Short mmCIF file of C-alpha atoms in Angstrom, two decimals:
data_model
loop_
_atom_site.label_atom_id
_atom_site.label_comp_id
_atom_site.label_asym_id
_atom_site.label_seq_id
_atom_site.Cartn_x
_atom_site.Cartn_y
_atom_site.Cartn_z
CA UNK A 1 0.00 0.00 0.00
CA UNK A 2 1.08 3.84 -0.76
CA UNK A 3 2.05 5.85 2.72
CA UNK A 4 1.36 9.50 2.29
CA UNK A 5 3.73 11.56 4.85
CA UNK A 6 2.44 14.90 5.25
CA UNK A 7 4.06 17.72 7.30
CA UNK A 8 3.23 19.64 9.38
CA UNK A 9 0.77 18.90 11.36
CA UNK A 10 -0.05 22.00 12.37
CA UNK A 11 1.24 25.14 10.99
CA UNK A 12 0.41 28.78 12.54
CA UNK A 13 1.04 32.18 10.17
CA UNK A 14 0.29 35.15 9.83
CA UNK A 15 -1.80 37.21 6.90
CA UNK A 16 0.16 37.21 4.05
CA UNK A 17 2.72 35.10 4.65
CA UNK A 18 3.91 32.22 1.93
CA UNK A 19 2.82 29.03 3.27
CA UNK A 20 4.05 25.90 1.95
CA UNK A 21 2.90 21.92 3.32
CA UNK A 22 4.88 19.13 2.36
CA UNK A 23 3.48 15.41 1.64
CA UNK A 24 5.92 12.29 0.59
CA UNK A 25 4.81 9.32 -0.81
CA UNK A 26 6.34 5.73 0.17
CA UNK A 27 6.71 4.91 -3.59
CA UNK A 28 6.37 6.56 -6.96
CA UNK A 29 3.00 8.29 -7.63
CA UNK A 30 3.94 9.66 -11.05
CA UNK A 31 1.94 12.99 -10.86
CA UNK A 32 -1.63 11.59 -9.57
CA UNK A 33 -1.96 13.87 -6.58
CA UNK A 34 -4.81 15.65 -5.15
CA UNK A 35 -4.40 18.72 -2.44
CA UNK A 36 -7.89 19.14 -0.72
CA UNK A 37 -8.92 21.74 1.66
CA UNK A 38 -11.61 21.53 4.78
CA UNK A 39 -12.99 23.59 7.01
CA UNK A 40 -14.63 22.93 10.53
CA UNK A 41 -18.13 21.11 9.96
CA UNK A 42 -17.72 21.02 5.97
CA UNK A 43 -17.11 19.01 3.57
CA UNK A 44 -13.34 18.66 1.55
CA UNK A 45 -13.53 20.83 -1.46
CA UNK A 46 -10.84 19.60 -4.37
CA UNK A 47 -8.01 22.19 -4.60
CA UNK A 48 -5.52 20.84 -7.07
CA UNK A 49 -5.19 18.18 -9.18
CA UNK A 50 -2.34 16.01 -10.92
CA UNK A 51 -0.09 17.86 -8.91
CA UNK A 52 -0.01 20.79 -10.05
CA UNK A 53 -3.43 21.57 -11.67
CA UNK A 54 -5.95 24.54 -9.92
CA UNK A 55 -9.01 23.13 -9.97
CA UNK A 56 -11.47 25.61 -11.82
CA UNK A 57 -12.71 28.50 -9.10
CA UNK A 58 -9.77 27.88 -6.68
CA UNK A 59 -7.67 31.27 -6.18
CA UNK A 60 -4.40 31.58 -8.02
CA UNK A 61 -2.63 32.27 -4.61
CA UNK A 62 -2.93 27.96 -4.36
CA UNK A 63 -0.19 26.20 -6.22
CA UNK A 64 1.16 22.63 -6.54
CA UNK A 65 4.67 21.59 -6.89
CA UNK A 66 6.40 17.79 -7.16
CA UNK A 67 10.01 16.81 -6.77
CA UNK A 68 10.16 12.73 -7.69
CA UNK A 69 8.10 11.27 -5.09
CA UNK A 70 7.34 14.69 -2.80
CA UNK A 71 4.78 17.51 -3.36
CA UNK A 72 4.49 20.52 -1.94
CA UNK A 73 0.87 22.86 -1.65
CA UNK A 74 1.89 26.84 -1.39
CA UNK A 75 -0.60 29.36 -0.08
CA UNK A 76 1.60 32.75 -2.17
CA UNK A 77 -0.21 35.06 0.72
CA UNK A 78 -2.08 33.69 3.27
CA UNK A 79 -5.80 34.94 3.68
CA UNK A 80 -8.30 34.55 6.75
CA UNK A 81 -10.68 32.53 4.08
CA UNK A 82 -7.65 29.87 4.18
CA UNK A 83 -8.07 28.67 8.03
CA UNK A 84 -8.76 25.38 7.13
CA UNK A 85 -7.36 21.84 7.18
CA UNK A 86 -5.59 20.56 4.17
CA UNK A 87 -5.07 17.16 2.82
CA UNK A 88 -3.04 15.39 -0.07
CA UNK A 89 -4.45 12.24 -1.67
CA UNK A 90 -2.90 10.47 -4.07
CA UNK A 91 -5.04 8.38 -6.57
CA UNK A 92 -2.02 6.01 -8.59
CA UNK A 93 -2.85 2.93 -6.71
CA UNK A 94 -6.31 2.88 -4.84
CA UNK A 95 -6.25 5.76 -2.69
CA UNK A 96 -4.61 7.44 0.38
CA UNK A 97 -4.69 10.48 2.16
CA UNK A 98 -2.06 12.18 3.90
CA UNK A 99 -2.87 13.23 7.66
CA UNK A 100 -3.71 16.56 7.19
CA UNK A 101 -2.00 20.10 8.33
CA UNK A 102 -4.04 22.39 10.40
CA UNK A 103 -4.13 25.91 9.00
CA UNK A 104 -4.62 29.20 11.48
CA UNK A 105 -3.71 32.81 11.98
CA UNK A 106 -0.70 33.72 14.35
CA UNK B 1 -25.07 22.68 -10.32
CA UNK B 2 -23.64 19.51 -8.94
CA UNK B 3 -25.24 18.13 -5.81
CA UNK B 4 -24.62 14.92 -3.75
CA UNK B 5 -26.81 14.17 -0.78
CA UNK B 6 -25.84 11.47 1.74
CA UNK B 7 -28.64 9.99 3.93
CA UNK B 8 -29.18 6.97 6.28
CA UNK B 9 -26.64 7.91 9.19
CA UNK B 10 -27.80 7.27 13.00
CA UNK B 11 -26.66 5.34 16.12
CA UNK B 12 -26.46 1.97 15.77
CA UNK B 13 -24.87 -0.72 18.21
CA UNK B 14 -21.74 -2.87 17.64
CA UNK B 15 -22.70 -5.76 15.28
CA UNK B 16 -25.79 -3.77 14.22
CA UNK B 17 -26.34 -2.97 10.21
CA UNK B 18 -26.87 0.39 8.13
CA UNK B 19 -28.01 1.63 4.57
CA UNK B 20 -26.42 4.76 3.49
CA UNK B 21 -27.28 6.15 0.04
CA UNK B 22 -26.64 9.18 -1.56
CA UNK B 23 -29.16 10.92 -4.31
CA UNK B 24 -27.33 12.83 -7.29
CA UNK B 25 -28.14 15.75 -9.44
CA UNK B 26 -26.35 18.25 -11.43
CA UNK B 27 -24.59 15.48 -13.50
CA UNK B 28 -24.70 12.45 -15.75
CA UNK B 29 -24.41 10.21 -13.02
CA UNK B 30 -23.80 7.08 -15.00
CA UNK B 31 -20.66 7.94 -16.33
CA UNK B 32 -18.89 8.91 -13.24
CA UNK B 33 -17.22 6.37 -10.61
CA UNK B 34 -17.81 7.31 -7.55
CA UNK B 35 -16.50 6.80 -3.79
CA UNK B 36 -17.39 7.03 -0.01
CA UNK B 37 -14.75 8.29 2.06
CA UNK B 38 -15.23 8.93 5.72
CA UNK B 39 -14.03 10.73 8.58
CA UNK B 40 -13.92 9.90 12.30
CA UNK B 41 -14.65 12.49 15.41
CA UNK B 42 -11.16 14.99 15.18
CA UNK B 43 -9.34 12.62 12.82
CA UNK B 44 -8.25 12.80 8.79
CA UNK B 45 -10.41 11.09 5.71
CA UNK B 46 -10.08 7.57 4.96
CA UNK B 47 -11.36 5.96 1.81
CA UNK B 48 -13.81 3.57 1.90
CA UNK B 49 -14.96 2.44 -1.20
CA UNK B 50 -15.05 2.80 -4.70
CA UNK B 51 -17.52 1.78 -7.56
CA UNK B 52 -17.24 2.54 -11.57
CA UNK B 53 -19.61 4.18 -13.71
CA UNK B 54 -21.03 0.76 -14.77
CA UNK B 55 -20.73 -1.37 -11.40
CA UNK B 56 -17.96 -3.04 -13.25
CA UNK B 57 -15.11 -2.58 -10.53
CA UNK B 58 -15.62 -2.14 -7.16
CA UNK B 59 -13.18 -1.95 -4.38
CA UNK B 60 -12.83 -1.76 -0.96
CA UNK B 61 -10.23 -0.16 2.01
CA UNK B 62 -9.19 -2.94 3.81
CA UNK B 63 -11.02 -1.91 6.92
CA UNK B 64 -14.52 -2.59 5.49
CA UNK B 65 -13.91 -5.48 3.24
CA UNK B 66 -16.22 -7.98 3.67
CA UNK B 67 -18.78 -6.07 5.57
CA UNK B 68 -19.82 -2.83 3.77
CA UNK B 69 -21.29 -3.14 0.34
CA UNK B 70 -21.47 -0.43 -2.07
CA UNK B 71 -24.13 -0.31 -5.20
CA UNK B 72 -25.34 1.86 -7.10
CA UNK B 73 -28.67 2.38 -9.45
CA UNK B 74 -28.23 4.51 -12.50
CA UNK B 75 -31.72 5.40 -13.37
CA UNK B 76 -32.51 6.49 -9.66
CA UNK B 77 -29.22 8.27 -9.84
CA UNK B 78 -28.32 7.04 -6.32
CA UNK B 79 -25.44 5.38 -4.60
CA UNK B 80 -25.78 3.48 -1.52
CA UNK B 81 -23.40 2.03 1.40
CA UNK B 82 -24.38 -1.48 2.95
CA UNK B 83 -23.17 -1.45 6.36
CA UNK B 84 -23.03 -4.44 8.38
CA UNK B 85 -21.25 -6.07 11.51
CA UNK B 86 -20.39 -2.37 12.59
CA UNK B 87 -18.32 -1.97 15.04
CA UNK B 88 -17.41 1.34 17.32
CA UNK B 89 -14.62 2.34 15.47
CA UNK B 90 -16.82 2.48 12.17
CA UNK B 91 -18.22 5.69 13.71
CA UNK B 92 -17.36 8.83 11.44
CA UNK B 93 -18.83 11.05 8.99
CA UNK B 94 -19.27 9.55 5.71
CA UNK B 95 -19.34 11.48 2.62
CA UNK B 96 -20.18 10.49 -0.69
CA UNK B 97 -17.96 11.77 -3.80
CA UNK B 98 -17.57 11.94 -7.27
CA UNK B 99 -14.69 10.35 -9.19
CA UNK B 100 -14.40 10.32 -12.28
CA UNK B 101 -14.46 9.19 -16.05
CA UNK B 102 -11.61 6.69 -15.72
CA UNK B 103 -10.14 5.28 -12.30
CA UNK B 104 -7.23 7.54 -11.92
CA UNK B 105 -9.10 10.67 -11.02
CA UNK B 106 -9.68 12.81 -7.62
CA UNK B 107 -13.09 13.55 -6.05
CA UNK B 108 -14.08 16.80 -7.32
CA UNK B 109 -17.72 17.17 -5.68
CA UNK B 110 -18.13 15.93 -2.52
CA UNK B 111 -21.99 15.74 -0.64
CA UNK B 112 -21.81 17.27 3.50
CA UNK B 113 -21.57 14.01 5.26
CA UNK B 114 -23.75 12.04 7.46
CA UNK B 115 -23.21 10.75 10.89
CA UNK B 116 -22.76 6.93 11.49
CA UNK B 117 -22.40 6.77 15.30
CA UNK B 118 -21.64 2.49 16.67
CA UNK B 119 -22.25 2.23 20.48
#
């Protein structure tokens, strides 16, 4: 089965700051990597794609990176509308979810 | 507009049995795969089960195998979630999703969740 590390666990920042979460899979995932956000009582909503694709409606400030088997979410300038959780998923073989990072304002 | 509306949750005790479903709209539901994930009280998702556009494949998380069952019926445009032999730490939100065309897609439209609660 495919691990999915993802770090941190928490992360605090302030407004505007460049936030970046990091997630590491166990083996190679090629590029089929999903980056989802949730907040408190709703449900995930589907933030990038393929590692590197914004899903349509998703605020350019999101981006995806991917260095062999470890992919990276960056928030360019962190907004109050981004306190959320966030979770990567990939979807090569079945499907896994990293354990999430905690968003909030410093 | 794409909606997905899970139903069926409630408290149920250990070895007890539940039918979730999940009514479409918004979409040609028969030619998307779709998935229940779930998520427990303060923890992350975990994937449950998957079933194609057809029925054709269907899999299962390791967790459930052998006692959840997922279906689907294309003309009611509804998925649903056997549940059976349910034990306490089956309790979690579970959310229905969309996949997609093929099997290596994410789950772009998720439905709010409902409650499965085994004590």
């Amino acid at each position: 089965d495919i691990q999915m590390t993802q770090s941190p666990s928490t992360l605090s920042a302030s407004l505007g700051d460049r936030v970046t979460i990091t997630c590491r899979a166990s083996q190679s995932i090629s590029s089929w990597l999903a980056w989802y956000q949730q907040k408190p009582g709703t449900a995930p909503k589907l933030l990038i794609y393929q590692a590197s694709k914004l899903e349509s409606g998703v605020p350019s400030r999101f981006s995806g990176g991917e260095s062999g088997t470890e992919f990276t979410l960056t928030i360019s300038s962190l907004q109050p509308d981004d306190v959320a959780s966030y979770y990567c998923q990939q979807y090569a073989e079945s499907y896994t979810f990293g354990q999430g990072t905690k968003v909030d304002l410093k | 507009e794409v909606r997905l509306e899970e139903s069926g949750g409630g408290l149920v005790k250990p070895g007890g049995s539940l039918r979730l479903s999940c009514a479409a709209s918004g979409f040609t539901f028969e030619k998307y795969s779709m998935v229940w994930v779930r998520q427990a009280p303060g923890q992350g998702l975990e994937w449950v089960s998957y079933i194609s556009s057809s029925d054709t494949f269907i899999y299962y998380a390791d967790s459930v195998k052998g006692r959840f069952t997922v279906s689907r019926d294309n003309a009611q445009k509804s998925l649903y979630l056997q549940m059976t032999s349910l034990r306490p730490d089956d309790t979690a939100v579970y959310y229905c999703a969309r996949g997609g065309f093929g099997e290596l897609e994410p789950f772009d439209f998720w439905g709010q969740g409902t409650v499965v609660s085994v004590s």
